[in-house]
Structure formats: structure tokens, C-alpha cells
CSV table of C-alpha atoms and ligand atoms in Angstrom, one decimal:
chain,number,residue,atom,x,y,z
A,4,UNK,CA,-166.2,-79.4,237.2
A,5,UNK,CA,-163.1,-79.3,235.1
A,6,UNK,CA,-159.8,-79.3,237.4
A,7,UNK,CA,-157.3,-76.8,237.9
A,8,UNK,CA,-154.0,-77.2,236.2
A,9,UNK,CA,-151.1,-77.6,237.9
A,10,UNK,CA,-147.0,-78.5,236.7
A,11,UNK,CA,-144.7,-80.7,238.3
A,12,UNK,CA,-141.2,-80.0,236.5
A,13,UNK,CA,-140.0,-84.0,236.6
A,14,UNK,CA,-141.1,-87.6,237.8
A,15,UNK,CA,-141.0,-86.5,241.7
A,16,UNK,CA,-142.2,-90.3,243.0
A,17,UNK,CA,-143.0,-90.0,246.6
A,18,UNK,CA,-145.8,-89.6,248.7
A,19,UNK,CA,-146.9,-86.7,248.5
A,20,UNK,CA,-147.6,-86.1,245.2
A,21,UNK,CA,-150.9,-88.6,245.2
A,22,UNK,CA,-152.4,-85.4,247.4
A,23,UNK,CA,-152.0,-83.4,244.1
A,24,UNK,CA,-153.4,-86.3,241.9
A,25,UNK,CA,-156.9,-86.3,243.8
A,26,UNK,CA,-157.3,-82.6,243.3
A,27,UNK,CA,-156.0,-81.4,240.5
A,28,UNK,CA,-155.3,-82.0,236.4
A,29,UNK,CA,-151.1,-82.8,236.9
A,30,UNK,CA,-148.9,-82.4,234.4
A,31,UNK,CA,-145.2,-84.1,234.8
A,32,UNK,CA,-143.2,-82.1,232.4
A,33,UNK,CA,-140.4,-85.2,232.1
A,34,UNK,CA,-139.9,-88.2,233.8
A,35,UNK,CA,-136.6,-88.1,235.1
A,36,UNK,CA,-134.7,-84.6,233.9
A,37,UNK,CA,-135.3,-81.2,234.6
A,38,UNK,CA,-136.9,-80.2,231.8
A,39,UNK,CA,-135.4,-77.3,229.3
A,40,UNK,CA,-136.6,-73.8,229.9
A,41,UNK,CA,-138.0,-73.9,226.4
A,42,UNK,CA,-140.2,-77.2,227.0
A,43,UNK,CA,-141.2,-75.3,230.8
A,44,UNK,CA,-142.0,-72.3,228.9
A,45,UNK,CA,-144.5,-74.6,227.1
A,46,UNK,CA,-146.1,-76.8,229.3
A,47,UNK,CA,-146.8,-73.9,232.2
A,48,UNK,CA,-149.5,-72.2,230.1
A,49,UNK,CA,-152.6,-71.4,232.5
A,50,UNK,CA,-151.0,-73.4,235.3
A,51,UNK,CA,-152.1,-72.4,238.4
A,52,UNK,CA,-149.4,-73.7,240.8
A,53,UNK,CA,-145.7,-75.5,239.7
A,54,UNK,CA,-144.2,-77.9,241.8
A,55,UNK,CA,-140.5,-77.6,240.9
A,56,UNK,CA,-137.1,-79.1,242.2
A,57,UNK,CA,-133.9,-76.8,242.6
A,58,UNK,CA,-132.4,-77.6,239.4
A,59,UNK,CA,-134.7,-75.7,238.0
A,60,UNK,CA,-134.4,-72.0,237.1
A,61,UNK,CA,-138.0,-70.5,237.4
A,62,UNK,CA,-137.9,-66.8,236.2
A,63,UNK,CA,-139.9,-63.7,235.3
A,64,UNK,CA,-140.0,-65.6,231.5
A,65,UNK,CA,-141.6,-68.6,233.0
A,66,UNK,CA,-143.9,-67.0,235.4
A,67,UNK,CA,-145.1,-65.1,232.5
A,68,UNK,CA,-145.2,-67.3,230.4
A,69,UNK,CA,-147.7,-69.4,232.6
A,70,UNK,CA,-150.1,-66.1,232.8
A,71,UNK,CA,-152.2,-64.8,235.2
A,72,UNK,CA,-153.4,-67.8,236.5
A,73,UNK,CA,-150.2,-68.8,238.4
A,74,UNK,CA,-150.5,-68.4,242.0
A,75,UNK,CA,-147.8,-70.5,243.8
A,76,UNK,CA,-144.8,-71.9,242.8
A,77,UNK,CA,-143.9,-74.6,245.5
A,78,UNK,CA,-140.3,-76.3,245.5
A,79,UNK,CA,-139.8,-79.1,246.8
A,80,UNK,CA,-136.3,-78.1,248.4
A,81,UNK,CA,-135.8,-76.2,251.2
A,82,UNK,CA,-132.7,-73.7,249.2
A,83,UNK,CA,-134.9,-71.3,247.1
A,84,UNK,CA,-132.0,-69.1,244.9
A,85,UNK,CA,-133.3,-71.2,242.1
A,86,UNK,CA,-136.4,-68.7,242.1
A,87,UNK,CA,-136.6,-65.2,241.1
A,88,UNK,CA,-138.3,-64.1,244.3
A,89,UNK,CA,-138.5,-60.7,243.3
A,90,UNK,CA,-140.3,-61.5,240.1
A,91,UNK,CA,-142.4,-64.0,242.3
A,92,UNK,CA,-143.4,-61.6,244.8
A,93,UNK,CA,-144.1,-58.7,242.0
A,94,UNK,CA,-146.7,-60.5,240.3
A,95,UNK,CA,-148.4,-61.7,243.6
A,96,UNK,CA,-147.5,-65.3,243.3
A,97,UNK,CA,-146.9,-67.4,246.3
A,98,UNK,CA,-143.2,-68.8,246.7
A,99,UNK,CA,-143.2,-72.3,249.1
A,100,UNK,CA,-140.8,-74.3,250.6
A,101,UNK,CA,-139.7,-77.5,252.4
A,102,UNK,CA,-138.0,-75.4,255.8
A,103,UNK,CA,-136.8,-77.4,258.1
A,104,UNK,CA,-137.9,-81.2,257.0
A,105,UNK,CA,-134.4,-82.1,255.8
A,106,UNK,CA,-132.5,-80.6,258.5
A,107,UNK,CA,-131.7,-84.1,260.6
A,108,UNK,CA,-130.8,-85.7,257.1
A,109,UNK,CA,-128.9,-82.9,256.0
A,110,UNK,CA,-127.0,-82.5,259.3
A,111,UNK,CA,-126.2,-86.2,259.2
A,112,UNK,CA,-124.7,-86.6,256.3
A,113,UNK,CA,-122.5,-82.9,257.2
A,114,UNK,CA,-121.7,-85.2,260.0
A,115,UNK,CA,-120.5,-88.2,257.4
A,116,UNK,CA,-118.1,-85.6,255.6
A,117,UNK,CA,-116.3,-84.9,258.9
A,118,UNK,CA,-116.0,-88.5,259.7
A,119,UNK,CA,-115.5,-89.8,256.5
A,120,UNK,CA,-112.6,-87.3,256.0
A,121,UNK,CA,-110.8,-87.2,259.0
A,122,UNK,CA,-110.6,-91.0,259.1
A,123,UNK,CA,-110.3,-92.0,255.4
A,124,UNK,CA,-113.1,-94.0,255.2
A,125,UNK,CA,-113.4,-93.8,251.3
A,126,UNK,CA,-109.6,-93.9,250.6
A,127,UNK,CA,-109.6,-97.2,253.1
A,128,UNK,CA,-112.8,-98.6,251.6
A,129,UNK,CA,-111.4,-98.6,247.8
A,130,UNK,CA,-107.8,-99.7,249.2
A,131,UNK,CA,-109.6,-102.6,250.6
A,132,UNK,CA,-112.0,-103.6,247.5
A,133,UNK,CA,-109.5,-102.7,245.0
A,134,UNK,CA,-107.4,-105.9,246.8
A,135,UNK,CA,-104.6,-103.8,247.9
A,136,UNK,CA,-104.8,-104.5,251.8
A,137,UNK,CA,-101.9,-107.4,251.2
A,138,UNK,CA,-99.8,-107.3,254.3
A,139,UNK,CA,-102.2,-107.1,257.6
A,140,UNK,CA,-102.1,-104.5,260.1
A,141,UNK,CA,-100.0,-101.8,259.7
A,142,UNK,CA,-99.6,-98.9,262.6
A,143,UNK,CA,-99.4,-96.3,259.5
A,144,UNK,CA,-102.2,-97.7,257.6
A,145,UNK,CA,-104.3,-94.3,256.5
A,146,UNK,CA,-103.7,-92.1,259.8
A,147,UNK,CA,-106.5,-90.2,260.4
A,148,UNK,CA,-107.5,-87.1,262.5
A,149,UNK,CA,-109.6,-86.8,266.0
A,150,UNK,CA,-112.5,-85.8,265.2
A,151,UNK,CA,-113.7,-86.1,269.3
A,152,UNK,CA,-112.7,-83.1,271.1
A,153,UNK,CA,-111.5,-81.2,267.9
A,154,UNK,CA,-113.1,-77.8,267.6
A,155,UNK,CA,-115.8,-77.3,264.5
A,156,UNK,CA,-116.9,-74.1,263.2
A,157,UNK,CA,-119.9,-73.7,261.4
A,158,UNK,CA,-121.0,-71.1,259.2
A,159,UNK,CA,-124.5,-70.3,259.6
A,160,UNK,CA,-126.2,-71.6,262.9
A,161,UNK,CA,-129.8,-72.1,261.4
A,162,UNK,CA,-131.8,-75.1,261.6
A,163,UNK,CA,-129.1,-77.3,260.0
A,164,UNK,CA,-126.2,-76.0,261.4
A,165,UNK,CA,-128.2,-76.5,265.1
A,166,UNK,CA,-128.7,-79.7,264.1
A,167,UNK,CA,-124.8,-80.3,263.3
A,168,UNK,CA,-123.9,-78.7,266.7
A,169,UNK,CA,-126.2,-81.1,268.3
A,170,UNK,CA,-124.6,-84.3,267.0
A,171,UNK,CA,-120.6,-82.7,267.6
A,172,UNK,CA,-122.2,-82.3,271.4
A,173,UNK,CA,-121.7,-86.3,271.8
A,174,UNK,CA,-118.4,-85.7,269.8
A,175,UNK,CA,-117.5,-83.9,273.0
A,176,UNK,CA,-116.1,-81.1,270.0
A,177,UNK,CA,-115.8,-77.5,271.1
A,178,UNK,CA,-118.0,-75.6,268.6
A,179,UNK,CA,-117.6,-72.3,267.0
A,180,UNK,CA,-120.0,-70.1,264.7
A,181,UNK,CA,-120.1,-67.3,262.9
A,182,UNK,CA,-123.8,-66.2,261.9
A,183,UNK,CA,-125.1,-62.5,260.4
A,184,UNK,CA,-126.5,-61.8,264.1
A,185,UNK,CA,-125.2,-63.6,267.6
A,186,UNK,CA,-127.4,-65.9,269.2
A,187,UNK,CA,-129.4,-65.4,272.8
A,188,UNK,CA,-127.3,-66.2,274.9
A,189,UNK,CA,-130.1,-69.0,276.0
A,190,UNK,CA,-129.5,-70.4,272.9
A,191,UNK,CA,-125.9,-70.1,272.6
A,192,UNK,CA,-125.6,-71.6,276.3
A,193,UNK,CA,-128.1,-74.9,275.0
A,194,UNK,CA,-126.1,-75.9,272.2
A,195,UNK,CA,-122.8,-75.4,273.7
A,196,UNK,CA,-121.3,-72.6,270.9
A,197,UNK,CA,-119.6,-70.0,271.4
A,198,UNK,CA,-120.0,-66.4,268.8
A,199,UNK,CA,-116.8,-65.5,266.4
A,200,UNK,CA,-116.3,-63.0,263.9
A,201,UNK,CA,-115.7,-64.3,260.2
A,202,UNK,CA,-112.3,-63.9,260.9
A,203,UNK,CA,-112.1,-65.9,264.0
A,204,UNK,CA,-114.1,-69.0,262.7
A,205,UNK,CA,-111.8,-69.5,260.2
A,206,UNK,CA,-108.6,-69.4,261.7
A,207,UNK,CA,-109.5,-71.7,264.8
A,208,UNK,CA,-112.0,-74.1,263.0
A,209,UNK,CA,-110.5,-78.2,262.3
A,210,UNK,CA,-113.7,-78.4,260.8
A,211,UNK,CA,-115.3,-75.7,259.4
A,212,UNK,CA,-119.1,-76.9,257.9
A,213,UNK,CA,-121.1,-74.2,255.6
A,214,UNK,CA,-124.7,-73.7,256.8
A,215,UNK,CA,-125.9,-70.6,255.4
A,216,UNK,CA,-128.2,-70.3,252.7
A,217,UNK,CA,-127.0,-68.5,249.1
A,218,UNK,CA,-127.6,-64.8,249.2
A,219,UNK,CA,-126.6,-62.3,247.0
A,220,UNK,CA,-123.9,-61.0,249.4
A,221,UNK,CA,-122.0,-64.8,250.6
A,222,UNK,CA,-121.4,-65.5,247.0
A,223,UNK,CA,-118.1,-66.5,246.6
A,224,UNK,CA,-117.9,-65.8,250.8
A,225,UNK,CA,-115.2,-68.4,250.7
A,226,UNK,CA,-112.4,-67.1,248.6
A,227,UNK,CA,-108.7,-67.4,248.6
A,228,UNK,CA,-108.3,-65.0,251.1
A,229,UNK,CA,-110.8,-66.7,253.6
A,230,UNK,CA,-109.3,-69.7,252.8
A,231,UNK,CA,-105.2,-68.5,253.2
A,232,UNK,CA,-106.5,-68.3,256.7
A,233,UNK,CA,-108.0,-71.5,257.8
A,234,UNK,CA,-105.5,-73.9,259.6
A,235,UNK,CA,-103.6,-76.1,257.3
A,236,UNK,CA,-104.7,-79.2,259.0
A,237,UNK,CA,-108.3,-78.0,258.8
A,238,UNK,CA,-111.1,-79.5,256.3
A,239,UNK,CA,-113.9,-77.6,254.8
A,240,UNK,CA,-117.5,-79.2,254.3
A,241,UNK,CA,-119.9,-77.9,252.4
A,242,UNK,CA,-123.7,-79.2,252.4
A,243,UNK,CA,-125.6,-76.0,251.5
A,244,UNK,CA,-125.2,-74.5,248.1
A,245,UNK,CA,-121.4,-74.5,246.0
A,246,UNK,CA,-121.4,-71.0,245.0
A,247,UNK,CA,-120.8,-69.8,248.9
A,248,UNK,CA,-117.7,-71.0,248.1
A,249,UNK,CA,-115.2,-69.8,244.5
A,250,UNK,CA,-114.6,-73.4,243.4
A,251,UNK,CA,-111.6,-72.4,241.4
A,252,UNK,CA,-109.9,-70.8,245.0
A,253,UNK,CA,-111.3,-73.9,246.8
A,254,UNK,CA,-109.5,-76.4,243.9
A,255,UNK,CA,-106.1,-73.9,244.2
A,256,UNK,CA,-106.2,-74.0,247.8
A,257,UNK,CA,-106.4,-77.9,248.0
A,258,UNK,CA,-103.4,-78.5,245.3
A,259,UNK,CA,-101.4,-76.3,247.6
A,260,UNK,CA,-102.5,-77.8,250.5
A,261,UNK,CA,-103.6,-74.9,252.0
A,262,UNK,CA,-106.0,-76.8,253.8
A,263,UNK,CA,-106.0,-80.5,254.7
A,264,UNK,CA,-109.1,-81.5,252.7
A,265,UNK,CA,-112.8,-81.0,252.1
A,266,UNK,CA,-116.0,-82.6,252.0
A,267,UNK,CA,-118.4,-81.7,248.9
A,268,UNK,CA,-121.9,-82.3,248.5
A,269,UNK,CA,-122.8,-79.1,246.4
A,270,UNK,CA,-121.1,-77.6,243.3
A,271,UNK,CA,-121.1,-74.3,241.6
A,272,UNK,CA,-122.3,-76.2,238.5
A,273,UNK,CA,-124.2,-79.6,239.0
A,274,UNK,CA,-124.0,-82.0,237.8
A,275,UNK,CA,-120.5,-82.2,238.0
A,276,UNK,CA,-118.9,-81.6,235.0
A,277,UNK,CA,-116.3,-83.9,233.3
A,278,UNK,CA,-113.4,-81.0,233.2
A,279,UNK,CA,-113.9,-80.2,236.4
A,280,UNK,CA,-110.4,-80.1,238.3
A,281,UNK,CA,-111.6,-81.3,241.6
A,282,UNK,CA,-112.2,-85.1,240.4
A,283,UNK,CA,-108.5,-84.4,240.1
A,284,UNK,CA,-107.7,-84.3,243.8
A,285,UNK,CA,-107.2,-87.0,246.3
A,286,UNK,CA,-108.1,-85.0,249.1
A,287,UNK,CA,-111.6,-84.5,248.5
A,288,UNK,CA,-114.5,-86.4,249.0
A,289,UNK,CA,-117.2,-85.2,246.7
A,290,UNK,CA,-121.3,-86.3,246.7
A,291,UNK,CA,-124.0,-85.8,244.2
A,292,UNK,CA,-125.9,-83.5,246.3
A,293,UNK,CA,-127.6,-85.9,248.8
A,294,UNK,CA,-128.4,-84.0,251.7
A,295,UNK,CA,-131.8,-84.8,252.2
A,296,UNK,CA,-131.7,-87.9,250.3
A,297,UNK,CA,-133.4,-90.4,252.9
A,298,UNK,CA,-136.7,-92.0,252.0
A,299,UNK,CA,-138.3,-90.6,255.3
A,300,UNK,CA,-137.1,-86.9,254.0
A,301,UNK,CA,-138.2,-87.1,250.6
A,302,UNK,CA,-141.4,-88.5,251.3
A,303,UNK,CA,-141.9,-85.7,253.8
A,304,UNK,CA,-140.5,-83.1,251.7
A,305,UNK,CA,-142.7,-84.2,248.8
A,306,UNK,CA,-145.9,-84.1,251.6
A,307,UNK,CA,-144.9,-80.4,252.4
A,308,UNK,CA,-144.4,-79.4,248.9
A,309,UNK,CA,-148.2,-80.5,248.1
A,310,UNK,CA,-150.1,-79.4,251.1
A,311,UNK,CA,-148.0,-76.2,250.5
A,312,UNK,CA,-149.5,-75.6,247.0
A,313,UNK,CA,-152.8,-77.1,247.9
A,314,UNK,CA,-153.1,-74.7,250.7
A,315,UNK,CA,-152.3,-71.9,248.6
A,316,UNK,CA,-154.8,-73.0,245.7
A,317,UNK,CA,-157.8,-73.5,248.8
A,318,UNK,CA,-157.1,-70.6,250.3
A,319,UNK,CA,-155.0,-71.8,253.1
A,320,UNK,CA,-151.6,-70.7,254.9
A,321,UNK,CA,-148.6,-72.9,253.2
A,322,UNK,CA,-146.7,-74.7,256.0
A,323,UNK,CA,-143.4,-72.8,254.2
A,324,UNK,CA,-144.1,-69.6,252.8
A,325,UNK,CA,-140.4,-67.8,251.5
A,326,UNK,CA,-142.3,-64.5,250.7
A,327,UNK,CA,-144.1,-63.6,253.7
A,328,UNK,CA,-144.7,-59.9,252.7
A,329,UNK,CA,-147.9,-61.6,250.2
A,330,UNK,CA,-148.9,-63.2,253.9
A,331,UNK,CA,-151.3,-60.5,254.7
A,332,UNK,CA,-152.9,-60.8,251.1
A,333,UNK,CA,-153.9,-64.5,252.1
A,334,UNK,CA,-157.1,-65.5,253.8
B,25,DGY,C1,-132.5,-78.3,249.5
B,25,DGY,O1,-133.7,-78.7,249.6
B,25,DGY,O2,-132.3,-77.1,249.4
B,25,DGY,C2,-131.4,-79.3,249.6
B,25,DGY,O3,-130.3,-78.7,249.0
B,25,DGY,C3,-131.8,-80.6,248.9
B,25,DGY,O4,-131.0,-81.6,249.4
């Protein structure tokens, strides 16, 4: 019997994606890049899943450019605003995710920003390897901030942001949030936080850590305004996606030393580009969006991604499904 089609958008090597091989007829688009729209447009005629990444943009063009056929569309990332879910959900395809399997990873490298910039671990590392450490031990040698028993706010307690909370818990930190709706008080009281308006989080936060996931309404959440309020000695992390934040406030704020510093892992454009102002700054430590980049997560993320679409293609419930109104349509 002739095999269904399916698409993976790039060389995704983990795990996982043997599942796909022993079912179905997979098509890598490239081997490394995220392929153009143009070349996607091509290669998703008659598919009947894709298996994209988040640098992807998969709209109504592509979904109808693959046909009827298409039934899921399963990224292999837990952020979805790369997909039209509108357009997804319209057309009765099936929209999957990696929910929660990167929150530990992602939560510990949130918890490497704070470090990393409160003690100056990257200005001390090159210091050290560029052979400037000459003259010993110096009681000013890059000061650094407490980060034990400091108070961090986060923005957004989901899975991730739980997961931060839980590691500033043995930082003995008092931690603040801010979410759309307060938590039970059951759960408050387990993870030690305590509820604050917008407002409040920013203005009492040393390190305030983005958590929530990009809507239509917290683009550009963080803007000048927010960030006039925010302590001066206070840093700003951000491990979810870079356009909760206006980048050219965030850069402004930093040159003015509005704020202390911040701790980057996701851009409003990625890759970085060359122009960009923030490789000018010194107090910023910026990452190439590695959140979940562990070879435990990835494996597992890739394992979700395939049962997910498999599921879908045998009639199954997806681990993840991001458009649960098609859930009742499912057998
Ligand atoms: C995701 O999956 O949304 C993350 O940003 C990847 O690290």
C-alpha cells in the first residue's frame, strides 16, 4: 500500500523522527535551514501532516497550498504564534505542540540569565581568557549582585515560570507574579508567590523573567513606559518570545541605564541581525534562542512532535493539541 505523505520543514535529527520514517513517505524539505515559503509552498503538495519548527511561518497560503489532504500540522516547539491558528482551525486541520517537555530546560537556562548577570560570569570569563586577569585578587574585581534572597518577578506563572519559581525557592528569593488570572491560593501557597498587578511586578522586581506566551494583546507588553518603572538596579530576562518586549525601548532603556541589564534568549527578529544595536551594549547577555536546547529535551520534544502527528493521522488524541475546539471532531 503506497504511504502517506508527510513534510518535515528541515533536518530535525533526533529521536523521534525514526517513528515517522516507519510509517510514512517523509519528505525533509532542507537539511539544515528553514526552508523559503516559496520552496514550502512546493514541497507540501498532498501532504497529509507537516512537521515544522518555529522559524517557520505556516499560513492560510501554505495550508492551501498543500490541499485537502492536510490534516495536522505538528511543531516541534512548544510557542505556536508561528501558525495561523485561525486559518488552521477553519479548514479542520489539527494544530500540535510540544507543551510542557521543555519547561525544566527552559527554566534552567532563565535561571542561568539571572546568575550569569548578576555575577558577571561572561564579562569575567572573557576578562580571564582574553589574558587580562594580570594582578591577582582584587576586592573590586567585577562586583556582582545577590541573587539569594533578592525578590524575582515573573511574568506569566505557567509551566515555565512554575518551574523558575521552583528553582528561586532554594535561592531563598521572595517571588512575585503577575499572570491574566490569580492563582488558587493552594497553588500560590505551594510555590511560595505572592499575586501583583502589572504595575506592581515591575516596580518591586530585581529580576523580573518573561513567561507568557506571545498573544495578540502582550505584543510590545514591555515598552518604555513599563520599563521607566522597573528599579534601576533591576535586570530583565527574557526566554519566551522577543516581541513581548519593543526591542528598540528595551535597547533605549539599557543605553540610559534605565535598568541594570538584561538577559536575552529571544529576539524580535532571529537570527540576530548584524545592525542590530543590542550587540552594541555591554550590559546584556544575549543567546541564540536555546531554551530547550538539551539533548534529553530535543529528543523528547522530537518524540512528542511524531506521536503527536501520528496520532492525528491513526485517528488518535495528540499528546498536545493547541486547537482543542477540533477535539470533539476526533475519534
Ligand atoms: C519553543 O518550543 O517554543 C521554544 O521557544 C524552543 O526553545
Amino acid at each position: 500500500m503506497e504511504r502517506k505523505k508527510i513534510v518535515i520543514t528541515r533536518k530535525i535529527n533526533f529521536t523521534g523522527i525514526d517513528i515517522l520514517k516507519n510509517y510514512y513517505d517523509v519528505i525533509f524539505i532542507d537539511k539544515t535551514e528553514s526552508p523559503t515559503k516559496t520552496l514550502m509552498m512546493r514541497k507540501v503538495k498532498n501532504v497529509y501532516g507537516i512537521l515544522c519548527t518555529l522559524s517557520e511561518r505556516i499560513d492560510s497560503d501554505i495550508m492551501d497550498a498543500a490541499g485537502s489532504n492536510l490534516k495536522v500540522i505538528s511543531t516541534f516547539s512548544t510557542g505556536y504564534d508561528h501558525i495561523d491558528i485561525y486559518a488552521a482551525t477553519k479548514r479542520g486541520i489539527y494544530v500540535t505542540n510540544t507543551g510542557n517537555v521543555l519547561s525544566e530546560a527552559t527554566a534552567d537556562l532563565t535561571f542561568s540569565l539571572i546568575l550569569a548577570l548578576a555575577r558577571k560570569i561572561v564579562d569575567g570569563h572573557l576578562y580571564t581568557m582574553n589574558g587580562k586577569w594580570k594582578k591577582g585578587w582584587r576586592p573590586d574585581l567585577f562586583l556582582g549582585t545577590n541573587v539569594y534572597g533578592s525578590t524575582l518577578g515573573i511574568l506569566g506563572l505557567g509551566n515555565i515560570g512554575r518551574a523558575v519559581a521552583k528553582r528561586a525557592q532554594g535561592f531563598n528569593m521572595k517571588i512575585i507574579y503577575h499572570n491574566r488570572h490569580q492563582l488558587s491560593k493552594t497553588i500560590e501557597d505551594k510555590l511560595n508567590v505572592t499575586f501583583m498587578t502589572f504595575d506592581e511586578l515591575l516596580e518591586n522586581s530585581d529580576f523580573l523573567s518573561i513567561h507568557t506566551s506571545l498573544e495578540k494583546d502582550n505584543f510590545h507588553l514591555i515598552d518604555s513606559k513599563e520599563l521607566k518603572k522597573m528599579k534601576k538596579k533591576s535586570f530583565l530576562i527574557n526566554t519566551s518570545r522577543g516581541s513581548v518586549i519593543n526591542e528598540n525601548s528595551l535597547i533605549h532603556a539599557l543605553k540610559n541605564k534605565w535598568i541594570a541589564g538584561a538577559g536575552l534568549d529571544v529576539f524580535e527578529k532571529e537570527p540576530l541581525q548584524s545592525h542590530n544595536k543590542l550587540l552594541k551594549l555591554k550590559n546584556v547577555i544575549l543567546l541564540p534562542h536555546l531554551g530547550s536546547a538539551t539533548v534529553q529535551t530535543r529528543n523528547r520534544m522530537s518524540e512528542v512532535a511524531a506521536i503527536n502527528l501520528h496520532n492525528i493521522l491513526s485517528n488518535k488524541k495528540p499528546i498536545y493539541l493547541v486547537n482543542t475546539e477540533l477535539e470533539d471532531n476526533h475519534c
